[in-house]
Amino acid sequence: MRIRILVTGGTFDKEYDELSGRLFFRETHVPEILRRGRCLLDVQMDTVMMIDSLDMDDAGRATIVERARACAEPAVVITHGTDTMVETARALAAAAIAGKTIVLTGAMVPYAFGSSDGLFNLGSALSFVQVLPPGVYIAMNGRPFPWDGVRKNRETGFFEPVNP
Amino acid sequence: MRIRILVTGGTFDKEYDELSGRLFFRETHVPEILRRGRCLLDVQMDTVMMIDSLDMDDAGRATIVERARACAEPAVVITHGTDTMVETARALAAAAIAGKTIVLTGAMVPYAFGSSDGLFNLGSALSFVQVLPPGVYIAMNGRPFPWDGVRKNRETGFFEPVNP
Amino acid sequence: MRIRILVTGGTFDKEYDELSGRLFFRETHVPEILRRGRCLLDVQMDTVMMIDSLDMDDAGRATIVERARACAEPAVVITHGTDTMVETARALAAAAIAGKTIVLTGAMVPYAFGSSDGLFNLGSALSFVQVLPPGVYIAMNGRPFPWDGVRKNRETGFFEPVNP
Amino acid sequence: MRIRILVTGGTFDKEYDELSGRLFFRETHVPEILRRGRCLLDVQMDTVMMIDSLDMDDAGRATIVERARACAEPAVVITHGTDTMVETARALAAAAIAGKTIVLTGAMVPYAFGSSDGLFNLGSALSFVQVLPPGVYIAMNGRPFPWDGVRKNRETGFFEPVNP
């Protein structure tokens, strides 16, 4: 099974700029994570954008939807900032892309900072995408959430189930 | 869904003894990995043994089978050294434990060494165990292998499919 | 020889707040660095303040000078943000504290981010402070600079010699 | 001041071979450590050998002595396994190399394992070598020991002073 990874940025890919002392985006760390995970899946990766998900707007979501629809693979993993991941999942679900399993994931700690949840989460998302039926899901905190059954709790930073 | 993790050691949990300069086992790193992965699954963990899988014998396998059979959870993840992981999977399959999804995983690099595949692999195994039908599987290199369709290639260190 | 370490914050001690996505201060990492460095020096550590050195003002500098003067040890290491480290060194020199070797150091990358220069720099500062004659110095980039012979090049992030 | 670094191996440079599960030597990590430490010293590095210091013999020590004598720099740092570091320091002292400050250092935990004392120790050794008078020293645990005033305590793994 071939898998497409669409990279959109988020905490996952933030780095520390030692000159300005700020967090910024450079290249995605997804290829390094796949190497570290010794992943042998047939993966095709595209960097669609590199933004903080607080900056994600309708045009950005339309681009992601279009890329998810256009790709040839039936399994799509999208790395995305956690703050608006649920909204992007909703836009993907609204697009009713037939026959594809789409899993969004992200990280609460940048991969570059050593103690990130990114490696665990990408391992999780790549696994769910291989076995879940077509639909749109969020993989965070070890769980697979249906797109309409989850919210991010901003007090705790954890994703939790809600009634659709 | 409740998940049982059975810890048996393997490279996953090896550490460096700074006095002797040798690798050894102390405590398992699974709880630390779950914290780093910000995992919120309902997990019950038991340390069954802490051994190099080259030292795994029939008695050890019988113990693992018994623990997998006895636990109340329908989903079981077993951390295990990679060298004889397939043999233990076979013993579990031979035991024909009804109604349980059992996923074995491990690591090629100790978790304590910073660049380990352990975090990715545990994220992967915990995901597969939630969605695969009952049976015995090996989760390595991002893939879910049926117990009788996989071998470890000792030249490359990767797991690869074989015809059952 | 007893050494006093005065902690004032700086990039050295910044951490990532996973809820807000911002860098902040919590506890200093100096004790952890000393443990990792397996340091057996007779060190007494005080957290004087925990601030970004861009927020360091005259009152803050006066506090640092007072603490450096008041402590019993003849060797003082001060961890400090790099942006205004030279100014604080100048304030210490102006105070003309007799008989003490004072070494300021810091980091360009937070210790918590894994690839920090903090461990190297603290090893360096603790070494210089044991052997340099009384005076005020900055230890960065492996070098011991006299307080009036150095500036931080903000383009490169490196400290470089200037004529006093 | 120009500094020569002579690399001889030791725990400092050990890595984990994921196929055999053993520790081995590949390339030295000294250049990476210098980069991480953002070191701007004028350093010339030679890999003299890459061995466990338990395998260091008289011929090896003679080679190290010869290289320390032959190099043009007045400051020499030698990375060396800790087990026989004191013996090599003695051989260097016996050679009575005039006008050079020679500092040996090492690590108790491999640099590649993330929690190593190597970064701290190299920062320390490179600092001592710039300011100590000519002679042979060991820099471990944050301290500068004269070659004839130190031993490694094999129970604790720490270096401690002894009467010459």
XYZ file of C-alpha atoms in Angstrom:
656
model
C 0.000 0.000 0.000
C 1.273 3.407 -0.982
C 0.877 6.295 1.433
C 0.974 10.016 0.719
C 2.193 12.356 3.452
C 1.128 15.976 3.111
C 3.207 18.287 5.292
C 1.612 21.570 6.381
C 3.878 22.661 9.240
C 2.663 23.029 12.816
C 4.606 22.600 16.029
C 5.858 19.326 14.596
C 8.294 21.141 12.337
C 9.187 24.218 14.342
C 12.843 24.957 15.032
C 14.751 27.346 17.216
C 16.449 30.271 15.513
C 19.553 30.873 17.605
C 20.042 34.399 16.293
C 16.564 35.766 16.941
C 15.651 33.416 19.779
C 12.373 32.653 18.032
C 10.704 29.557 16.688
C 10.491 29.308 12.925
C 10.047 26.876 10.051
C 12.807 25.624 7.805
C 12.586 22.173 6.244
C 10.207 19.490 7.452
C 11.612 16.813 9.763
C 9.341 14.098 8.368
C 12.076 12.381 6.301
C 14.367 12.297 9.363
C 11.538 10.851 11.475
C 10.908 8.131 8.902
C 14.616 7.267 8.910
C 14.777 7.183 12.693
C 11.644 5.027 12.790
C 13.367 2.755 10.248
C 10.119 3.020 8.305
C 9.922 0.898 5.149
C 6.478 1.952 4.028
C 6.069 3.101 0.448
C 5.683 6.778 1.268
C 5.476 9.799 -1.026
C 5.891 13.104 0.821
C 4.910 16.623 -0.271
C 5.468 19.827 1.629
C 2.224 21.672 0.899
C 2.949 24.599 3.190
C 4.910 25.340 6.364
C 2.726 27.393 8.663
C 1.519 27.672 12.216
C -1.979 26.246 12.232
C -3.238 29.441 13.883
C -2.474 31.010 10.496
C -4.399 28.388 8.544
C -7.257 29.995 6.597
C -9.945 28.814 4.187
C -7.638 29.122 1.207
C -5.048 26.983 2.964
C -7.672 24.372 3.818
C -8.900 24.377 0.220
C -5.362 23.675 -0.925
C -5.005 20.766 1.492
C -8.360 19.330 0.424
C -7.380 19.617 -3.218
C -4.036 17.892 -2.625
C -5.693 15.091 -0.672
C -8.231 14.616 -3.446
C -5.736 14.775 -6.285
C -3.139 12.331 -5.008
C -3.146 8.801 -6.345
C -2.683 7.049 -3.007
C -5.685 5.717 -1.085
C -3.997 6.458 2.250
C -3.105 10.036 3.222
C -1.365 11.285 6.379
C -1.415 15.040 6.986
C 0.919 16.679 9.499
C -0.781 19.773 10.879
C -0.642 22.165 13.816
C -2.867 21.006 16.646
C -4.741 24.253 17.259
C -6.905 24.065 14.150
C -6.447 20.427 13.171
C -10.088 19.654 13.858
C -11.241 22.436 11.524
C -9.088 21.098 8.701
C -10.395 17.595 9.364
C -13.923 18.993 9.039
C -13.077 20.634 5.713
C -11.683 17.341 4.452
C -14.785 15.471 5.566
C -17.032 18.055 3.894
C -15.199 17.437 0.639
C -16.408 13.829 0.730
C -13.321 12.361 -0.922
C -14.390 8.847 -1.819
C -12.332 5.764 -1.072
C -9.531 7.409 0.887
C -8.413 7.020 4.463
C -7.106 10.377 5.671
C -5.361 10.727 9.048
C -4.228 14.055 10.496
C -1.566 14.181 13.170
C 0.764 16.704 14.761
C 2.841 17.321 17.830
C 2.694 19.366 21.007
C 6.497 19.642 21.191
C 8.732 20.377 18.173
C 10.540 17.314 16.871
C 13.794 19.265 16.953
C 13.566 19.688 20.751
C 14.414 16.123 21.584
C 11.479 15.261 23.815
C 8.805 15.496 21.153
C 5.692 13.396 20.784
C 6.148 13.708 17.012
C 7.909 10.373 16.481
C 5.225 8.505 18.430
C 2.411 10.347 16.665
C 3.747 9.785 13.166
C 4.223 6.089 13.940
C 0.648 6.049 15.126
C -0.820 7.931 12.155
C 1.041 5.824 9.587
C -0.328 2.698 11.260
C -3.933 3.839 11.498
C -3.949 4.970 7.884
C -3.104 1.453 6.737
C -5.963 -0.275 8.504
C -8.843 2.142 9.131
C -11.698 2.214 6.607
C -12.040 5.252 4.311
C -12.860 8.429 6.202
C -11.186 11.325 7.981
C -9.495 10.792 11.341
C -7.269 12.518 13.845
C -4.466 10.477 15.450
C -3.282 12.107 18.674
C -2.423 10.810 22.136
C -2.329 7.261 20.789
C -5.969 7.285 19.740
C -7.798 7.352 16.389
C -10.613 9.891 16.570
C -13.287 10.271 13.887
C -13.192 13.840 12.555
C -16.514 14.725 14.151
C -15.865 13.070 17.489
C -12.913 15.042 18.845
C -11.772 18.398 20.136
C -8.509 19.750 21.470
C -8.753 20.694 25.118
C -6.733 23.900 25.258
C -6.338 23.718 29.028
C -4.627 20.345 28.990
C -3.256 20.170 25.461
C -4.833 16.737 24.987
C -7.390 15.667 22.400
C -10.599 14.260 23.837
C -13.738 12.632 22.474
C -16.941 14.608 21.977
C -20.320 13.451 20.791
C -20.660 14.086 17.045
C -10.539 -0.139 24.879
C -8.068 -1.346 27.472
C -4.626 -2.456 26.350
C -2.131 -4.669 28.150
C 1.565 -4.133 27.523
C 3.824 -7.061 28.359
C 7.461 -6.029 28.628
C 10.083 -8.703 27.978
C 13.229 -6.631 27.402
C 15.140 -6.596 24.136
C 17.212 -3.816 22.617
C 14.292 -1.500 23.344
C 15.188 -1.381 27.021
C 18.953 -1.735 26.999
C 21.036 0.887 28.759
C 24.698 1.748 28.956
C 26.509 0.898 32.160
C 29.106 3.623 32.501
C 31.234 1.629 34.928
C 31.546 -1.580 32.935
C 31.048 -0.065 29.488
C 28.469 -2.737 28.743
C 24.813 -2.747 27.800
C 22.460 -4.021 30.463
C 18.852 -3.967 31.618
C 17.505 -1.885 34.462
C 13.909 -0.643 34.406
C 11.785 -0.597 31.283
C 11.467 2.712 29.423
C 7.887 2.013 28.329
C 6.280 4.392 30.872
C 8.646 7.179 29.796
C 7.833 6.503 26.135
C 4.102 6.676 26.855
C 4.615 10.005 28.622
C 6.725 11.405 25.811
C 4.143 10.232 23.295
C 1.518 11.968 25.453
C -0.383 8.707 25.204
C -3.827 8.691 26.823
C -4.740 5.097 26.085
C -5.986 2.977 28.959
C -2.832 0.911 29.324
C -1.878 -1.667 31.925
C 1.832 -2.567 31.842
C 3.604 -5.624 33.271
C 7.293 -6.337 33.187
C 7.289 -10.091 32.525
C 11.050 -10.405 32.135
C 13.989 -8.256 31.057
C 16.177 -10.321 28.750
C 18.006 -10.233 25.467
C 15.816 -12.132 23.036
C 18.799 -14.322 22.127
C 18.345 -15.721 25.641
C 14.630 -16.385 25.195
C 13.891 -20.108 25.607
C 10.797 -22.317 25.563
C 10.082 -21.688 29.225
C 10.231 -17.942 28.631
C 7.897 -18.225 25.667
C 5.501 -20.360 27.711
C 5.424 -17.617 30.332
C 4.656 -14.942 27.736
C 1.901 -17.082 26.210
C 0.406 -17.667 29.637
C 0.455 -13.953 30.471
C -1.125 -13.047 27.149
C -3.837 -15.642 27.687
C -4.521 -14.727 31.297
C -4.857 -10.952 30.984
C -8.333 -9.450 30.834
C -7.650 -7.047 27.978
C -8.543 -8.004 24.392
C -5.578 -6.013 23.056
C -2.008 -6.996 23.968
C 1.254 -5.333 22.952
C 4.461 -7.233 23.692
C 7.866 -5.530 23.611
C 10.471 -8.095 22.626
C 13.993 -8.337 21.243
C 13.986 -8.481 17.471
C 16.240 -11.505 17.015
C 13.665 -14.084 18.118
C 10.480 -12.024 17.925
C 9.126 -14.194 15.107
C 9.600 -17.365 17.155
C 7.656 -15.910 20.080
C 4.928 -14.760 17.690
C 4.714 -18.344 16.425
C 4.381 -19.693 19.971
C 1.586 -17.212 20.640
C -0.205 -18.208 17.427
C 0.151 -21.903 18.301
C -1.570 -21.216 21.601
C -4.674 -20.106 19.670
C -5.752 -17.472 22.173
C -9.279 -16.637 21.104
C -10.579 -13.114 20.692
C -7.345 -11.247 21.299
C -5.289 -8.986 19.078
C -1.632 -9.449 19.982
C 1.066 -7.204 18.512
C 4.783 -7.701 19.123
C 7.218 -4.853 18.611
C 10.775 -3.941 19.519
C 13.618 -1.676 18.544
C 16.917 -1.873 16.714
C 18.426 0.945 18.781
C 17.987 1.280 22.580
C 15.470 3.930 23.566
C 18.016 5.383 25.967
C 20.398 6.223 23.094
C 18.402 9.121 21.757
C 18.094 8.062 18.135
C 15.954 5.016 18.753
C 13.152 3.653 16.612
C 11.419 2.612 19.843
C 9.126 5.629 20.149
C 7.938 5.226 16.550
C 7.489 1.473 16.924
C 5.518 1.664 20.155
C 3.251 4.323 18.626
C 2.779 1.988 15.697
C 2.092 -1.160 17.761
C -0.377 0.598 20.071
C -2.252 1.831 17.000
C -2.386 -1.496 15.175
C -3.553 -3.315 18.304
C -6.636 -1.099 18.495
C -7.850 -1.768 14.977
C -6.551 -5.104 13.677
C -8.801 -8.161 14.026
C -7.875 -10.853 16.579
C -4.639 -12.606 15.728
C -0.891 -12.363 16.252
C 1.111 -9.659 14.471
C 4.529 -8.093 14.370
C 4.744 -4.299 14.039
C 8.170 -3.235 12.775
C 9.387 -0.701 10.207
C 5.936 0.868 10.137
C 4.222 -2.272 8.883
C 1.830 -4.808 10.429
C 2.991 -8.313 9.558
C 0.938 -11.454 10.225
C 2.969 -13.783 12.468
C 3.488 -16.310 9.677
C 4.314 -13.800 6.973
C 7.490 -12.185 8.225
C 11.142 -12.729 8.987
C 13.946 -10.549 10.245
C 16.629 -10.061 7.631
C 19.799 -10.240 9.688
C 21.893 -8.624 6.976
C 19.826 -5.440 6.860
C 18.135 -5.428 10.256
C 14.747 -4.919 8.619
C 11.686 -7.125 8.805
C 10.405 -8.347 5.458
C 7.410 -10.298 4.223
C 7.645 -14.010 3.454
C 5.043 -16.365 2.078
C 3.315 -18.176 4.951
C 38.518 25.504 45.461
C 34.895 26.406 46.014
C 32.933 27.909 43.141
C 29.750 29.944 43.272
C 27.371 29.750 40.317
C 24.928 32.632 39.981
C 22.039 31.806 37.650
C 20.303 34.714 35.925
C 18.393 32.960 33.121
C 19.058 33.605 29.449
C 18.603 31.252 26.515
C 20.514 28.687 28.566
C 17.460 28.002 30.697
C 14.588 28.579 28.307
C 12.022 25.850 27.839
C 9.174 25.194 25.461
C 5.669 25.605 26.833
C 3.653 23.036 24.949
C 0.342 24.716 25.715
C 1.190 28.222 24.567
C 3.884 27.275 22.065
C 6.159 29.874 23.621
C 9.536 29.806 25.292
C 9.531 30.444 29.020
C 11.551 29.976 32.175
C 10.874 27.369 34.827
C 13.731 25.955 36.883
C 17.365 26.300 35.928
C 19.009 23.337 34.191
C 22.396 23.982 35.801
C 22.124 21.122 38.348
C 21.192 18.692 35.547
C 24.124 19.932 33.455
C 26.511 19.395 36.372
C 25.177 15.857 36.809
C 25.478 15.082 33.108
C 28.991 16.508 33.094
C 29.696 14.269 36.107
C 31.119 17.391 37.694
C 32.689 16.918 41.109
C 33.648 20.512 41.765
C 32.617 22.040 45.065
C 29.859 24.212 43.647
C 27.285 26.359 45.404
C 24.475 27.519 43.113
C 22.013 30.386 43.535
C 19.207 31.343 41.215
C 19.412 35.136 41.356
C 16.790 35.744 38.689
C 15.362 34.007 35.627
C 15.068 36.554 32.848
C 15.782 37.128 29.207
C 18.906 39.271 29.122
C 17.096 41.764 26.885
C 15.063 42.527 30.036
C 18.148 43.007 32.204
C 18.240 46.546 33.626
C 20.480 48.522 35.953
C 18.696 47.252 39.036
C 19.193 43.679 37.874
C 22.873 44.320 37.206
C 23.241 45.905 40.629
C 21.775 42.776 42.186
C 24.198 40.546 40.293
C 27.162 42.729 41.285
C 26.058 42.635 44.906
C 25.709 38.861 44.879
C 29.104 38.419 43.261
C 30.662 40.707 45.842
C 28.901 39.160 48.834
C 29.611 35.496 48.187
C 32.430 33.819 50.052
C 33.904 31.967 47.080
C 36.851 33.432 45.137
C 35.566 31.903 41.893
C 32.198 32.940 40.453
C 30.474 31.681 37.304
C 27.436 33.630 36.110
C 25.004 32.175 33.574
C 23.495 35.015 31.581
C 21.676 35.727 28.328
C 24.108 36.501 25.535
C 22.505 39.697 24.248
C 23.592 41.884 27.165
C 26.276 39.695 28.726
C 28.995 42.204 27.861
C 27.116 45.019 29.635
C 26.798 42.970 32.807
C 30.482 42.072 32.591
C 31.249 45.795 32.392
C 29.122 46.498 35.470
C 30.982 43.775 37.351
C 34.345 45.166 36.286
C 33.301 48.673 37.323
C 32.531 47.359 40.793
C 36.193 46.396 41.161
C 35.562 43.301 43.272
C 38.977 42.440 44.624
C 40.463 38.962 44.547
C 37.732 37.224 42.600
C 37.722 35.521 39.255
C 34.323 36.040 37.643
C 33.359 34.259 34.424
C 30.111 34.876 32.567
C 28.761 32.314 30.140
C 25.523 31.486 28.379
C 24.113 29.607 25.431
C 22.776 30.322 21.971
C 20.460 27.293 22.077
C 18.363 26.302 25.121
C 19.792 23.353 27.038
C 16.381 21.689 26.917
C 16.484 21.494 23.098
C 19.042 18.757 22.905
C 21.568 20.376 20.612
C 22.618 23.150 22.960
C 26.038 24.666 23.394
C 25.207 25.048 27.103
C 26.957 21.888 28.294
C 30.153 22.800 26.452
C 30.027 26.400 27.655
C 29.452 25.554 31.310
C 32.318 23.055 31.171
C 34.433 25.801 29.697
C 33.428 28.511 32.205
C 33.929 26.238 35.218
C 37.398 25.428 33.945
C 38.492 28.992 33.227
C 37.244 30.184 36.602
C 39.616 27.784 38.367
C 42.756 28.940 36.634
C 42.404 32.516 35.395
C 43.710 35.321 37.620
C 41.194 37.610 39.362
C 39.162 39.685 36.943
C 35.990 39.581 34.875
C 35.778 37.350 31.800
C 33.333 36.031 29.250
C 33.604 32.376 28.223
C 31.884 31.759 24.904
C 32.772 29.792 21.779
C 35.549 28.047 23.690
C 37.461 31.236 24.405
C 38.130 33.309 27.525
C 37.597 36.974 26.703
C 38.542 39.816 29.046
C 35.397 41.858 29.809
C 36.648 44.839 27.805
C 37.923 42.866 24.842
C 34.786 41.285 23.454
C 31.470 41.922 21.760
C 28.662 39.738 20.507
C 28.336 39.866 16.749
C 24.579 39.872 16.282
C 24.824 38.865 12.633
C 26.673 35.643 13.349
C 25.767 34.948 16.959
C 29.439 34.515 17.831
C 31.521 36.470 20.325
C 34.568 38.151 18.862
C 37.547 40.081 20.197
C 37.627 43.895 20.110
C 40.369 46.243 21.159
C 39.750 47.441 24.723
C 46.528 30.223 20.138
C 46.416 27.119 17.993
C 45.343 23.851 19.569
C 45.966 20.326 18.356
C 43.409 17.639 19.218
C 44.672 14.068 19.041
C 41.820 11.550 18.924
C 42.531 8.046 20.208
C 39.020 6.630 20.711
C 37.668 5.579 24.074
C 34.081 5.604 25.314
C 33.855 9.145 23.979
C 33.564 7.879 20.421
C 31.779 4.577 20.823
C 28.610 3.960 18.865
C 25.891 1.356 18.844
C 25.880 -1.116 15.982
C 22.218 -1.866 15.448
C 22.905 -5.083 13.553
C 25.222 -6.736 16.054
C 23.938 -4.976 19.157
C 27.516 -4.144 20.085
C 29.443 -0.966 20.700
C 32.031 -0.110 18.076
C 34.076 2.738 16.630
C 33.348 4.511 13.399
C 34.296 8.161 12.940
C 35.168 10.460 15.819
C 32.445 12.785 17.090
C 34.905 15.554 17.973
C 34.041 17.751 14.956
C 30.334 17.461 15.777
C 31.035 18.352 19.416
C 33.001 21.422 18.348
C 30.123 22.496 16.125
C 27.545 21.949 18.854
C 29.725 23.855 21.303
C 29.934 26.620 18.673
C 33.665 26.494 19.265
C 35.710 29.083 17.393
C 39.122 28.030 18.615
C 41.821 27.476 16.022
C 41.829 23.696 16.266
C 43.649 21.111 14.183
C 42.360 17.566 14.722
C 44.018 14.240 13.972
C 42.566 10.797 14.473
C 45.611 8.909 15.712
C 43.756 5.679 16.477
C 40.268 4.558 17.437
C 40.573 2.014 20.220
C 39.202 1.050 23.587
C 41.779 2.235 26.100
C 41.877 -1.274 27.598
C 43.574 -2.202 24.324
C 46.130 0.590 24.552
C 49.666 -0.841 24.670
C 53.196 0.535 24.799
C 53.376 0.883 21.041
C 50.150 2.867 21.039
C 51.426 5.106 23.809
C 54.668 5.636 21.926
C 52.686 6.749 18.905
C 50.683 9.229 20.971
C 53.836 10.608 22.581
C 55.440 10.986 19.179
C 52.428 12.820 17.768
C 52.243 15.149 20.753
C 55.940 15.906 20.416
C 55.870 16.386 16.663
C 52.904 18.745 16.343
C 53.573 22.442 15.961
C 50.952 23.631 18.437
C 51.934 24.429 22.045
C 48.520 23.244 23.294
C 47.455 19.618 22.844
C 44.181 17.971 23.862
C 44.047 14.179 23.710
C 40.744 12.283 23.803
C 41.345 8.907 25.410
C 39.485 6.067 27.102
C 39.282 6.590 30.840
C 40.509 3.176 31.963
C 44.155 3.750 31.069
C 44.202 7.518 30.668
C 46.487 7.925 33.661
C 49.037 5.506 32.190
C 49.144 7.436 28.922
C 49.502 10.697 30.857
C 52.484 9.148 32.643
C 54.079 8.138 29.351
C 53.632 11.684 28.058
C 55.167 13.129 31.221
C 58.102 10.718 30.976
C 58.787 11.993 27.478
C 59.388 15.465 28.925
C 58.028 17.368 25.949
C 59.215 20.904 26.576
C 56.974 23.941 26.326
C 53.691 22.176 25.694
C 50.506 22.037 27.703
C 48.933 18.622 27.193
C 45.462 17.816 28.527
C 43.864 14.379 28.313
C 40.122 13.965 28.568
C 37.478 11.363 27.831
C 33.946 10.368 28.676
C 32.133 7.817 30.793
C 29.132 7.758 28.433
C 29.433 7.697 24.609
C 28.710 11.034 22.991
C 26.299 9.315 20.632
C 24.037 8.259 23.521
C 22.628 11.672 24.200
C 23.363 11.938 27.904
C 27.137 11.980 27.602
C 29.621 13.915 29.683
C 31.725 14.288 26.534
C 30.524 17.763 25.561
C 31.207 19.097 29.052
C 34.588 17.399 29.239
C 35.808 18.621 25.869
C 34.714 22.169 26.762
C 36.666 21.779 29.967
C 39.820 20.331 28.381
C 39.935 22.953 25.625
C 39.699 25.654 28.284
C 42.371 24.266 30.583
C 44.778 23.767 27.707
C 44.672 27.483 26.903
C 45.610 28.686 30.357
C 47.534 26.022 32.275
C 51.336 26.180 32.231
C 53.266 23.565 30.226
C 52.849 20.077 31.628
C 50.621 17.023 31.384
C 47.116 17.102 32.889
C 43.910 15.131 33.027
C 40.619 17.026 32.758
C 37.760 14.956 34.127
C 34.767 15.722 36.356
C 35.369 19.427 35.891
C 38.817 19.351 37.468
C 42.364 19.737 36.151
C 44.550 17.028 37.654
C 48.334 16.952 37.317
C 49.337 13.661 35.659
C 50.903 12.322 38.847
C 48.129 13.412 41.180
C 45.149 11.437 39.961
C 43.648 8.008 39.609
C 40.386 6.657 38.273
C 38.277 5.098 40.996
C 36.858 2.069 39.254
C 34.124 1.609 41.849
C 32.614 5.050 41.280
C 33.837 5.910 37.800
C 35.145 9.258 39.042
C 38.690 10.582 38.946
C 40.117 11.521 42.319
C 43.283 13.158 43.593
C 46.165 11.088 44.953
C 49.428 12.185 46.452
C 52.115 12.206 43.762
